[in-house]
PDB file of C-alpha atoms and ligand atoms in Angstrom:
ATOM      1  CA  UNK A  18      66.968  86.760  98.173  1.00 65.00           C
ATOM      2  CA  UNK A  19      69.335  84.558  95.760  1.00 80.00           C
ATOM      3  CA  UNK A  20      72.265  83.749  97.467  1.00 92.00           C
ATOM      4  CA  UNK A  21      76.000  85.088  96.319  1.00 97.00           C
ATOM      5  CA  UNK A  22      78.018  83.592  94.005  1.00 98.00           C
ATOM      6  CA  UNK A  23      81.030  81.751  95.195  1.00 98.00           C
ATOM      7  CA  UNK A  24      84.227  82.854  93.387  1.00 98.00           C
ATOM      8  CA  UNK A  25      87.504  82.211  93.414  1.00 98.00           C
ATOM      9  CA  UNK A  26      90.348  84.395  92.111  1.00 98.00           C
ATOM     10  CA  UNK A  27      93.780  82.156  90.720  1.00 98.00           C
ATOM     11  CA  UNK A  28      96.547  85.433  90.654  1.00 98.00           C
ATOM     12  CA  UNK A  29      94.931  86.868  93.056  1.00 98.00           C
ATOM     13  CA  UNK A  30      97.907  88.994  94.444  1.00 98.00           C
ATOM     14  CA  UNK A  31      98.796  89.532  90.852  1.00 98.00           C
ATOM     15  CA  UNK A  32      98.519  93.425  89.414  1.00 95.00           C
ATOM     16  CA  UNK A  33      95.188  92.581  87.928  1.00 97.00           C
ATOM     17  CA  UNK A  34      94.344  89.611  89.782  1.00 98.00           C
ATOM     18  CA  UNK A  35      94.157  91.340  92.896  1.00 98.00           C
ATOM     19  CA  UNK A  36      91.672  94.307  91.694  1.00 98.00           C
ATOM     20  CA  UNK A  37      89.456  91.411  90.333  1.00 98.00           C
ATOM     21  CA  UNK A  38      89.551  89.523  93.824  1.00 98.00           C
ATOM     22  CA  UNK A  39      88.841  93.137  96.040  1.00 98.00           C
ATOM     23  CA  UNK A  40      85.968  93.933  93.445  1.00 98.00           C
ATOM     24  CA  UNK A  41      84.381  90.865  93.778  1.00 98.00           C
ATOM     25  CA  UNK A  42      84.498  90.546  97.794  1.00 98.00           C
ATOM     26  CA  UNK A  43      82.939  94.274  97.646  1.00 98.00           C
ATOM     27  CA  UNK A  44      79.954  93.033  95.268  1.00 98.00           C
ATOM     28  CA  UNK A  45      77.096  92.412  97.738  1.00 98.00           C
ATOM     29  CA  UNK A  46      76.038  89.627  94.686  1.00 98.00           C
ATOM     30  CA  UNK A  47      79.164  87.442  94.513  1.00 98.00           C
ATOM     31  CA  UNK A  48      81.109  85.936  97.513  1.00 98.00           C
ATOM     32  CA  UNK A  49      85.009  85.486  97.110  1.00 98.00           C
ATOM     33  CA  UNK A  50      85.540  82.145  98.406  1.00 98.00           C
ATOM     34  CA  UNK A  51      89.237  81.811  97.395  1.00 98.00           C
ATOM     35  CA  UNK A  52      92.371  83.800  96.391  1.00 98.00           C
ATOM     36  CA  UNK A  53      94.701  81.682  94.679  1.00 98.00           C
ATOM     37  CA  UNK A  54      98.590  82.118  94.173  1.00 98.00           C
ATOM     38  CA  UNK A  55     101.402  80.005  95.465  1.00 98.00           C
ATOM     39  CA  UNK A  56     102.945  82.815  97.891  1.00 98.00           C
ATOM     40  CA  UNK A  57      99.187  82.921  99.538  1.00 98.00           C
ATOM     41  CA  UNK A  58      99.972  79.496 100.945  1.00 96.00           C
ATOM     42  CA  UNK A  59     100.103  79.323 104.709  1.00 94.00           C
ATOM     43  CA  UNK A  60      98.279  82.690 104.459  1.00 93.00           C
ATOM     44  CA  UNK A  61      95.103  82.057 106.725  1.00 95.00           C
ATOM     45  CA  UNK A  62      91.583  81.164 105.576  1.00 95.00           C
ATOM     46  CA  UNK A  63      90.106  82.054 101.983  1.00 97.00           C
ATOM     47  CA  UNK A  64      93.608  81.720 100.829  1.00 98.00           C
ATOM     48  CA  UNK A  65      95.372  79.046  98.933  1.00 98.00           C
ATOM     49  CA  UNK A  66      98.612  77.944  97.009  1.00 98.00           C
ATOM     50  CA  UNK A  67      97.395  75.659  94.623  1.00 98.00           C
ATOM     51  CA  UNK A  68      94.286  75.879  92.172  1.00 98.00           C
ATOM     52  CA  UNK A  69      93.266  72.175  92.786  1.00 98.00           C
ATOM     53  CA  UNK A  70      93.231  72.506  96.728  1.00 98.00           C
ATOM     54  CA  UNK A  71      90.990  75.644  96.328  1.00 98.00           C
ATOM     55  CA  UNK A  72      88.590  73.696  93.811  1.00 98.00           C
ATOM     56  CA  UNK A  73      88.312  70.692  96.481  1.00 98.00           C
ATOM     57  CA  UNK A  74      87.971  72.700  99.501  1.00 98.00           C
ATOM     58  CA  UNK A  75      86.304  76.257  98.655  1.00 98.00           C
ATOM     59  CA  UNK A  76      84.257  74.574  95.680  1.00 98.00           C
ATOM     60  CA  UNK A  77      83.675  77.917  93.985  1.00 98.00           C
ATOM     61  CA  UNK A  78      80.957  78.657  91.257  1.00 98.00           C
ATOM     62  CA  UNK A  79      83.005  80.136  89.492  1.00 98.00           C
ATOM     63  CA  UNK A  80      86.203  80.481  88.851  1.00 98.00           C
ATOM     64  CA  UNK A  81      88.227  83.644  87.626  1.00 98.00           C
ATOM     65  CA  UNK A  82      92.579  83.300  85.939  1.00 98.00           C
ATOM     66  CA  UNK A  83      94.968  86.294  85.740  1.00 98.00           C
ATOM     67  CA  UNK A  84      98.072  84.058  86.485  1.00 98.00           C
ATOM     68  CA  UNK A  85     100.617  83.311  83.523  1.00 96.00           C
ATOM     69  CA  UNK A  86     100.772  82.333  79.937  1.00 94.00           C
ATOM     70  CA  UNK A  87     102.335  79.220  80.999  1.00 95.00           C
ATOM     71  CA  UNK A  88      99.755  77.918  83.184  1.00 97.00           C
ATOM     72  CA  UNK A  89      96.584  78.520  81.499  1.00 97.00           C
ATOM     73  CA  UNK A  90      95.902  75.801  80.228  1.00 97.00           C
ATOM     74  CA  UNK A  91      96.129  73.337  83.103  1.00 97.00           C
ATOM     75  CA  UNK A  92      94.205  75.950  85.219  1.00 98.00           C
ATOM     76  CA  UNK A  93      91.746  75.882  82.541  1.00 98.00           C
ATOM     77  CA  UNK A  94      91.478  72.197  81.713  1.00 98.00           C
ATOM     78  CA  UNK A  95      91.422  71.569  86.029  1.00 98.00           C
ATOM     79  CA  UNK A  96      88.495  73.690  85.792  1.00 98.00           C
ATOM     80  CA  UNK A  97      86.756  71.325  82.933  1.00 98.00           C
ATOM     81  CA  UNK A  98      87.530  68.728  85.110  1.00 98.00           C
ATOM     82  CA  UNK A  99      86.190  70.015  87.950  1.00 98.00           C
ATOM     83  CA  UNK A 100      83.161  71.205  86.263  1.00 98.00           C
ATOM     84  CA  UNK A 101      83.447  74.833  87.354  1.00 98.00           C
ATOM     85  CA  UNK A 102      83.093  77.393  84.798  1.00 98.00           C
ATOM     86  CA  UNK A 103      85.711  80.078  83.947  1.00 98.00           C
ATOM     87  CA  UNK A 104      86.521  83.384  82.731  1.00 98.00           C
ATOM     88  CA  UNK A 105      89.803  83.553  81.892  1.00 98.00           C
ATOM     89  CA  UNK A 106      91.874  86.834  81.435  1.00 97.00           C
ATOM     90  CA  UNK A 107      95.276  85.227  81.183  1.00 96.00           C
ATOM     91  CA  UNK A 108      96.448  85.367  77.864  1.00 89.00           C
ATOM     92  CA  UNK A 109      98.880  82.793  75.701  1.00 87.00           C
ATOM     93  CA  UNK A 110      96.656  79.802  75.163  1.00 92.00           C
ATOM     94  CA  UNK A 111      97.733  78.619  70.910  1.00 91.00           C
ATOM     95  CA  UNK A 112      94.636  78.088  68.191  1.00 89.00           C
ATOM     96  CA  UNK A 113      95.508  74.976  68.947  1.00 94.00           C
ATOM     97  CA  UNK A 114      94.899  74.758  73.032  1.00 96.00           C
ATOM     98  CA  UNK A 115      91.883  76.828  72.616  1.00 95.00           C
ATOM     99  CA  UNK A 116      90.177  74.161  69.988  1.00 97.00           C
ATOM    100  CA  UNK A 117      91.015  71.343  72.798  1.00 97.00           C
ATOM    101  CA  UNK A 118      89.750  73.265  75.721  1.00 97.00           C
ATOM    102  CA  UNK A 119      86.767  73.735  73.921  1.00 98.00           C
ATOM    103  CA  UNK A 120      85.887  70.468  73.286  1.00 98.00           C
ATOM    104  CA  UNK A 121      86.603  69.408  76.659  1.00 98.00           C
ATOM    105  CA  UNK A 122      84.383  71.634  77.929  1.00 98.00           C
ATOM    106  CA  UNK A 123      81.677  70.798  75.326  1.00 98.00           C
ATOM    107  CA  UNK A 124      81.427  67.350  76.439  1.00 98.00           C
ATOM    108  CA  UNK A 125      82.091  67.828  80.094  1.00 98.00           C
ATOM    109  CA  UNK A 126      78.976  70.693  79.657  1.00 98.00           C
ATOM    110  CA  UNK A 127      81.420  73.973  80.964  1.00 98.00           C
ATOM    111  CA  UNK A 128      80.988  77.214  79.916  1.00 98.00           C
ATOM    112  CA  UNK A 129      84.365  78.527  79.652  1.00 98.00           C
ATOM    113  CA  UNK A 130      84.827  82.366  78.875  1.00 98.00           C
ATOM    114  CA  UNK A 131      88.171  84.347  77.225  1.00 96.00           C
ATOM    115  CA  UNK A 132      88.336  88.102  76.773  1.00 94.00           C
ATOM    116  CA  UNK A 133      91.378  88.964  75.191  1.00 88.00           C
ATOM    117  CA  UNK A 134      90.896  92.709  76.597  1.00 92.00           C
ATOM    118  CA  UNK A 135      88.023  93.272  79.196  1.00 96.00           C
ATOM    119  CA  UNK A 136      88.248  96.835  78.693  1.00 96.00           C
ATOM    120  CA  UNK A 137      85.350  98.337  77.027  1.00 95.00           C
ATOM    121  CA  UNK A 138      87.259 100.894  74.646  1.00 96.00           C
ATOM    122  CA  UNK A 139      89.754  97.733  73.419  1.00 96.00           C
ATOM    123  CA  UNK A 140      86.522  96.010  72.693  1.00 95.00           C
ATOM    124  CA  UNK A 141      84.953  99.087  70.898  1.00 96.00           C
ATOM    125  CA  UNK A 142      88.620 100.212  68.886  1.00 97.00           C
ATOM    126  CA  UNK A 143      88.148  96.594  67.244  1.00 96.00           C
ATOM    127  CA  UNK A 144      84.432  96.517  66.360  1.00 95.00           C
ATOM    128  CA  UNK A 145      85.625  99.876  64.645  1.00 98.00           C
ATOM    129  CA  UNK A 146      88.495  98.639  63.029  1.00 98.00           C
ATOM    130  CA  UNK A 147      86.597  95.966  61.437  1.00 97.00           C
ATOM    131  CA  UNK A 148      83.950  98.573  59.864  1.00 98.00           C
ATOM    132  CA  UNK A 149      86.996 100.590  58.525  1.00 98.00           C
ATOM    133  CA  UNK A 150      88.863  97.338  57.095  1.00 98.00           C
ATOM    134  CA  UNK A 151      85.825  96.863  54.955  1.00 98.00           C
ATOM    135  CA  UNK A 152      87.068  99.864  53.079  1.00 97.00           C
ATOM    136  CA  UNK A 153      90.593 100.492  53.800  1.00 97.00           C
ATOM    137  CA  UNK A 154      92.316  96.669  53.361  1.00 94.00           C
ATOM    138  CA  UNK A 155      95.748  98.423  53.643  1.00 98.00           C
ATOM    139  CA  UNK A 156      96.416  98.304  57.940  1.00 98.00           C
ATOM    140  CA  UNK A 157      98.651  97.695  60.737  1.00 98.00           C
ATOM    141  CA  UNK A 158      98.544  97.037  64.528  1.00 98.00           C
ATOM    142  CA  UNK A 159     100.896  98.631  67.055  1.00 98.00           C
ATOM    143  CA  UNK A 160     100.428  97.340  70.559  1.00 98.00           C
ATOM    144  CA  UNK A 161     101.853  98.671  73.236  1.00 97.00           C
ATOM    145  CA  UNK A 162     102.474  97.013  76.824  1.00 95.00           C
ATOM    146  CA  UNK A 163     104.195  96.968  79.852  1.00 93.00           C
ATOM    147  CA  UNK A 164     107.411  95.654  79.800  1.00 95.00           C
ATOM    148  CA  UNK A 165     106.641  93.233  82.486  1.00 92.00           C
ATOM    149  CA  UNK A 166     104.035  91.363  80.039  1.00 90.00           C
ATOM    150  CA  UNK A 167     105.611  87.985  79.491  1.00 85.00           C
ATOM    151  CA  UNK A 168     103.693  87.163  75.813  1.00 87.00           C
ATOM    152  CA  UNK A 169     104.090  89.196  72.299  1.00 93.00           C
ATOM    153  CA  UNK A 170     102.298  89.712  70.275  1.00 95.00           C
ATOM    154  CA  UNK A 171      99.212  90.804  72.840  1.00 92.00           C
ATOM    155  CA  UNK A 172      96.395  89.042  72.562  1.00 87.00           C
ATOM    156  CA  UNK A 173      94.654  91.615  71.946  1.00 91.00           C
ATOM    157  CA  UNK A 174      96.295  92.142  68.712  1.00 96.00           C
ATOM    158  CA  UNK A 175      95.982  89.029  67.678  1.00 92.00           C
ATOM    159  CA  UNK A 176      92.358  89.165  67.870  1.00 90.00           C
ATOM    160  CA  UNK A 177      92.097  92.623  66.237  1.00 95.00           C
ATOM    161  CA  UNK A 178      94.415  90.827  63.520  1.00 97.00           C
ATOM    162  CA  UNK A 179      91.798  87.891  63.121  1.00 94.00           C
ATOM    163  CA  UNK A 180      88.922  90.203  63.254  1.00 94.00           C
ATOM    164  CA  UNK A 181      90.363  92.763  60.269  1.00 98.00           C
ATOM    165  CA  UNK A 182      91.072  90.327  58.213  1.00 98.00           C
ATOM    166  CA  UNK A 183      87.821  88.598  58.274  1.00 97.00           C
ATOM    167  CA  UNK A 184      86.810  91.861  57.118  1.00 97.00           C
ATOM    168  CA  UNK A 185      89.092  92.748  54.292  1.00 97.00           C
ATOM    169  CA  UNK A 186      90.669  89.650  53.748  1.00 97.00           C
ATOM    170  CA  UNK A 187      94.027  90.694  54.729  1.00 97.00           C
ATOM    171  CA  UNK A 188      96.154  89.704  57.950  1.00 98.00           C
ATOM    172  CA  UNK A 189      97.709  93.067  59.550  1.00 98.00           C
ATOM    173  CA  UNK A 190     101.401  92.949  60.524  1.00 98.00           C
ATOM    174  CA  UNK A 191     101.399  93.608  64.334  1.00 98.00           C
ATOM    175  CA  UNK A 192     104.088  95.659  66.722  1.00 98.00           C
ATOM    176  CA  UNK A 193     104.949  94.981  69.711  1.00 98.00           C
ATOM    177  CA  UNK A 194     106.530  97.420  71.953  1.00 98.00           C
ATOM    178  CA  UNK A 195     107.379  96.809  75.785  1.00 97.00           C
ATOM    179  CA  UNK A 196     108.041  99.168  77.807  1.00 97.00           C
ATOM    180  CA  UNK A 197     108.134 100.614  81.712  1.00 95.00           C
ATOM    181  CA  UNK A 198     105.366 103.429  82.097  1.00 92.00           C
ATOM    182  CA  UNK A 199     102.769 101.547  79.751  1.00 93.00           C
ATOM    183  CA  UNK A 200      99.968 100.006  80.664  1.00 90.00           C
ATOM    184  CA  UNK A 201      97.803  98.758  77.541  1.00 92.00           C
ATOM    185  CA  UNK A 202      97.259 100.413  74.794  1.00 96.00           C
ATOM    186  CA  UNK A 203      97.230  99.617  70.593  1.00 98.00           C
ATOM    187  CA  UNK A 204      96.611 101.845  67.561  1.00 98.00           C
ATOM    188  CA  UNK A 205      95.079 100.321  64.643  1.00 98.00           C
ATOM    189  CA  UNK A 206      96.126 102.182  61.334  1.00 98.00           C
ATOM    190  CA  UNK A 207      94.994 102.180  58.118  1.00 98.00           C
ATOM    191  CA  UNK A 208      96.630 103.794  54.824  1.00 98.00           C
ATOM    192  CA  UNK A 209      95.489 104.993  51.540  1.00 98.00           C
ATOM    193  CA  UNK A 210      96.358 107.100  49.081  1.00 98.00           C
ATOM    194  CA  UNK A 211      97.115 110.717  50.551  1.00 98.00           C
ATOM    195  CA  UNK A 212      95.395 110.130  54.033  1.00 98.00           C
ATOM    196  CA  UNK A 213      95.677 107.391  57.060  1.00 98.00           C
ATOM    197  CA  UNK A 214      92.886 106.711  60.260  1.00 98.00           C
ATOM    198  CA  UNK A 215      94.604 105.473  63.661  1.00 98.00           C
ATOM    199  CA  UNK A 216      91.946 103.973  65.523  1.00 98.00           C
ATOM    200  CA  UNK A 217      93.158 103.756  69.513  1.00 98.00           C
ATOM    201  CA  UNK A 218      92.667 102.656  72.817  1.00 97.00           C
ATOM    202  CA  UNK A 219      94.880 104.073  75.902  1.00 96.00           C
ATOM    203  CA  UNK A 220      94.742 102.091  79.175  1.00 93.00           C
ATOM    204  CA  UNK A 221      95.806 104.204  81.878  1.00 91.00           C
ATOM    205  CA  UNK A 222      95.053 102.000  84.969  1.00 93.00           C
ATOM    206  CA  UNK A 223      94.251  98.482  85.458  1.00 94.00           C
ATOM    207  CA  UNK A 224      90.794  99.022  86.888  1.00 96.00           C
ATOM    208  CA  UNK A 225      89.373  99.531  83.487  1.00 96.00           C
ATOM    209  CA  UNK A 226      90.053  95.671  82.958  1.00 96.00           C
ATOM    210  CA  UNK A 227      87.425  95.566  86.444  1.00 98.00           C
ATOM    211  CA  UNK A 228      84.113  95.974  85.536  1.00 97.00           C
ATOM    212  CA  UNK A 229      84.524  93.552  81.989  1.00 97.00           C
ATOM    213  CA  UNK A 230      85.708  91.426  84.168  1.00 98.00           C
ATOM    214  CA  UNK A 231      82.630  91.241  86.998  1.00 98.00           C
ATOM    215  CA  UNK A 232      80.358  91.238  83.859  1.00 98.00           C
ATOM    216  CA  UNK A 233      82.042  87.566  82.274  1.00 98.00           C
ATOM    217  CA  UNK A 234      81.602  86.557  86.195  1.00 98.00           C
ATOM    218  CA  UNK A 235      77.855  87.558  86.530  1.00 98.00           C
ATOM    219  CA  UNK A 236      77.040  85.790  82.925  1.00 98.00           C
ATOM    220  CA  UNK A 237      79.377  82.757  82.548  1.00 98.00           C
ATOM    221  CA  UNK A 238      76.999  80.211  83.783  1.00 98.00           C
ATOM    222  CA  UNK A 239      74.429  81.281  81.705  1.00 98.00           C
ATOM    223  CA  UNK A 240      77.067  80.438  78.705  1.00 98.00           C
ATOM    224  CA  UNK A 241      76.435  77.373  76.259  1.00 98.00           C
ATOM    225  CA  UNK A 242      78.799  74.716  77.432  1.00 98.00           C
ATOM    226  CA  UNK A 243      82.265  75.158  75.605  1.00 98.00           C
ATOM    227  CA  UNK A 244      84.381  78.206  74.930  1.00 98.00           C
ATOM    228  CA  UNK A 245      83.497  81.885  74.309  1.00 97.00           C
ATOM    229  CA  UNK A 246      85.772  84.398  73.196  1.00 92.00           C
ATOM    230  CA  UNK A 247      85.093  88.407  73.630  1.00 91.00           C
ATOM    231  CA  UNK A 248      83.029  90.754  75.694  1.00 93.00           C
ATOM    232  CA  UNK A 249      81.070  91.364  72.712  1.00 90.00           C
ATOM    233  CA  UNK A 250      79.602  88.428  73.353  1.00 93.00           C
ATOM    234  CA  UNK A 251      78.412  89.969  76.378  1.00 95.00           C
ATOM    235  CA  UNK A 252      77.657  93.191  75.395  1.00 91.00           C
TER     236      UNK A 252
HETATM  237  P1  NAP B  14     101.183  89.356  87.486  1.00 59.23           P
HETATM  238  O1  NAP B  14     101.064  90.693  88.175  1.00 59.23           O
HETATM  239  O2  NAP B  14     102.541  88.838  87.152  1.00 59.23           O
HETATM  240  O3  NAP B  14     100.429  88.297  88.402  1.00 59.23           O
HETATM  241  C1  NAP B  14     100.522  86.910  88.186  1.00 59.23           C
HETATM  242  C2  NAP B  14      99.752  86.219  89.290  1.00 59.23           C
HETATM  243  O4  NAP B  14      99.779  84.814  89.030  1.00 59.23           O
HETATM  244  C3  NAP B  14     100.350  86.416  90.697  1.00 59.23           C
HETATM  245  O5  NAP B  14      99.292  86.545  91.617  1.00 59.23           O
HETATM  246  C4  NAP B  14     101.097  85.117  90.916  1.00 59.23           C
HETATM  247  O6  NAP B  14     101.216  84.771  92.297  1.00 59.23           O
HETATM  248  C5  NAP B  14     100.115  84.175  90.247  1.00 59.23           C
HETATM  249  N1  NAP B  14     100.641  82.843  90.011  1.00 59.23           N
HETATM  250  C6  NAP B  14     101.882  82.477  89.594  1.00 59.23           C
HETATM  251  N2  NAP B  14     101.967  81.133  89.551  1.00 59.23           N
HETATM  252  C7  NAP B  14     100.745  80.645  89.941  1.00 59.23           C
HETATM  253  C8  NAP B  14     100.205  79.346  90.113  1.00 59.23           C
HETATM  254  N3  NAP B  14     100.932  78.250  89.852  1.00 59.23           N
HETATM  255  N4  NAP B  14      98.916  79.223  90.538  1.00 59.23           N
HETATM  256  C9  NAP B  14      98.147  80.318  90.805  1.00 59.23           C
HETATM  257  N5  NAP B  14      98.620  81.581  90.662  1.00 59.23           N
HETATM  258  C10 NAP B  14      99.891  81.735  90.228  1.00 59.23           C
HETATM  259  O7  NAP B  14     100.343  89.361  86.131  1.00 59.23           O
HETATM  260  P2  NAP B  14      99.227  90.393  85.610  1.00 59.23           P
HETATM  261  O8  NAP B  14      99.870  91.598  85.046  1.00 59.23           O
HETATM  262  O9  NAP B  14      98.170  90.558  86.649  1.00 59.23           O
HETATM  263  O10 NAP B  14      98.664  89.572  84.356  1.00 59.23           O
HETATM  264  C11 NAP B  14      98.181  88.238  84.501  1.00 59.23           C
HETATM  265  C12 NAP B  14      97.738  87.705  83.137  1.00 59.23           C
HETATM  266  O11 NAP B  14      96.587  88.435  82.701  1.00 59.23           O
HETATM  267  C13 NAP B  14      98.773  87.859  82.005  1.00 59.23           C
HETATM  268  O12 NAP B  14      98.657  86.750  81.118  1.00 59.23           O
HETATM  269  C14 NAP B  14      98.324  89.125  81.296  1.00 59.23           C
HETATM  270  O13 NAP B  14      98.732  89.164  79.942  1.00 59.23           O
HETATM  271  C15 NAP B  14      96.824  88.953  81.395  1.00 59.23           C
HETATM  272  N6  NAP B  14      96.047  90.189  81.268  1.00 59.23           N
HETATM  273  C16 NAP B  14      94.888  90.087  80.574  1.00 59.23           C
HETATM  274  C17 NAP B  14      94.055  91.169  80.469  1.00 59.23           C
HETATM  275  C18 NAP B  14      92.758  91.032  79.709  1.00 59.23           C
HETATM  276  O14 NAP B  14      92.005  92.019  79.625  1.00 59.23           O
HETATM  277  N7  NAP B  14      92.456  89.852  79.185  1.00 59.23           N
HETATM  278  C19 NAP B  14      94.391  92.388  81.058  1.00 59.23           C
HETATM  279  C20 NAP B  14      95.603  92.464  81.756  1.00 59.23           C
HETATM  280  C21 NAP B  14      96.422  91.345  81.880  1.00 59.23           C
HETATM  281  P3  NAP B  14     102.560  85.061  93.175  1.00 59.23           P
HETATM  282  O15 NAP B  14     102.463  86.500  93.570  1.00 59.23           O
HETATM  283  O16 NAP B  14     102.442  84.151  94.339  1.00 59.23           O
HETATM  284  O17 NAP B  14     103.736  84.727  92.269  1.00 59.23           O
END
């Protein structure tokens, strides 16, 4: 029998963090070594305040980040350092960030991995949205988030934005609307003369971000050193 996969969680009492961290100690194939988060400090074994005291003393495999915009990228580049690779869900990190990480992780040999969306139907609305952009260059994004979500535009969008105009060689405006009672969700329209096509995706709960999520953690060491961006990549 292979033995489990060490993991620790960074946000791990956070909305989605701490779905991640319960999924993974319930996976009979991965082992949650440490849940992260500064008001976990003094909080008894397996838990820790600071990222760099879990990395010395739980020395996970791998490590998962749903924290905050701001502090993705010196979670992510203490990872590179540490040599432990990482599927990141926290959104935020600039073009700019994400070229760096990558080529820290290239030549430190780290397979770093970014969904902007782990949900399956987010990954699917885009890879439909780009066939349709082929055709219909005329398009918009409207996401739609909680009102707690710190960043605008969503990653998400941002991605779908990249990804449709690749296709028609147009960049879609994008929306942003925040507000209590959502979740995640973003329409991508398209307009032409006398008709339109809204492709969507509704998030209703936070689990669907879950089982993306345990896939990136099941596959990220397998990863070419550097940084991968999408669960189509996994899919
Ligand atoms: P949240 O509920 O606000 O949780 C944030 C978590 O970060 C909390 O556990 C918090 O701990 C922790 N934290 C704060 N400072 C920290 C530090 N210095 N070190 C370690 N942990 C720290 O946020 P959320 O709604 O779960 O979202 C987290 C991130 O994931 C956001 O960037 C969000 O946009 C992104 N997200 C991505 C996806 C996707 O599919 N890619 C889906 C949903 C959300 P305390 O409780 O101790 O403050």
């Amino acid at each position: 029998m292979t033995a489990a996969t060490g993991v620790a969680v960074a946000g791990a009492t956070g909305r989605v963090g701490r779905l991640v961290a319960d999924a993974v100690d319930a996976a009979p194939d991965l082992q949650l070594v440490a849940r992260i988060a500064p008001s976990l400090r003094d909080a008894g074994a397996g838990r820790y305040g600071l990222l760099s005291d879990a990395i010395d003393e739980a020395r996970p495999q791998v490590l998962v980040d749903f924290t905050r915009p701001d502090l993705i990228a010196a979670h992510a580049a203490l990872a590179v350092e540490a040599g432990v690779p990482l599927v990141m869900g926290t959104t935020g990190l600039t073009p700019e960030e994400r070229l760096d990480l990558d080529g820290a992780a290239r030549e430190r040999g780290v397979p770093l991995f970014f969904a902007p969306n782990f949900a399956l139907t987010a990954v699917l609305m885009i890879r439909f949205a780009a066939e349709a952009a082929v055709l219909l260059p005329d398009c918009e994004v409207v996401e739609e988030h909680a009102a707690t979500k710190l960043d605008r535009p969503s990653g998400t969008a941002l991605h779908t934005a990249d990804v449709v105009e690749a296709a028609s060689g147009r960049r879609p405006p994008i929306h942003s609307l925040r507000l209590p009672g959502l979740v995640a969700n973003q329409s991508v329209v398209f307009g032409a003369e006398g008709q339109t096509l809204t492709i969507r995706h509704d998030t209703t709960s936070r689990e669907a971000f879950v089982p993306g999520v345990l896939l990136a953690i099941r596959r990220v060491r397998d990863l070419p050193a550097g940084l991968t961006v999408g669960l189509d990549a996994l899919l």
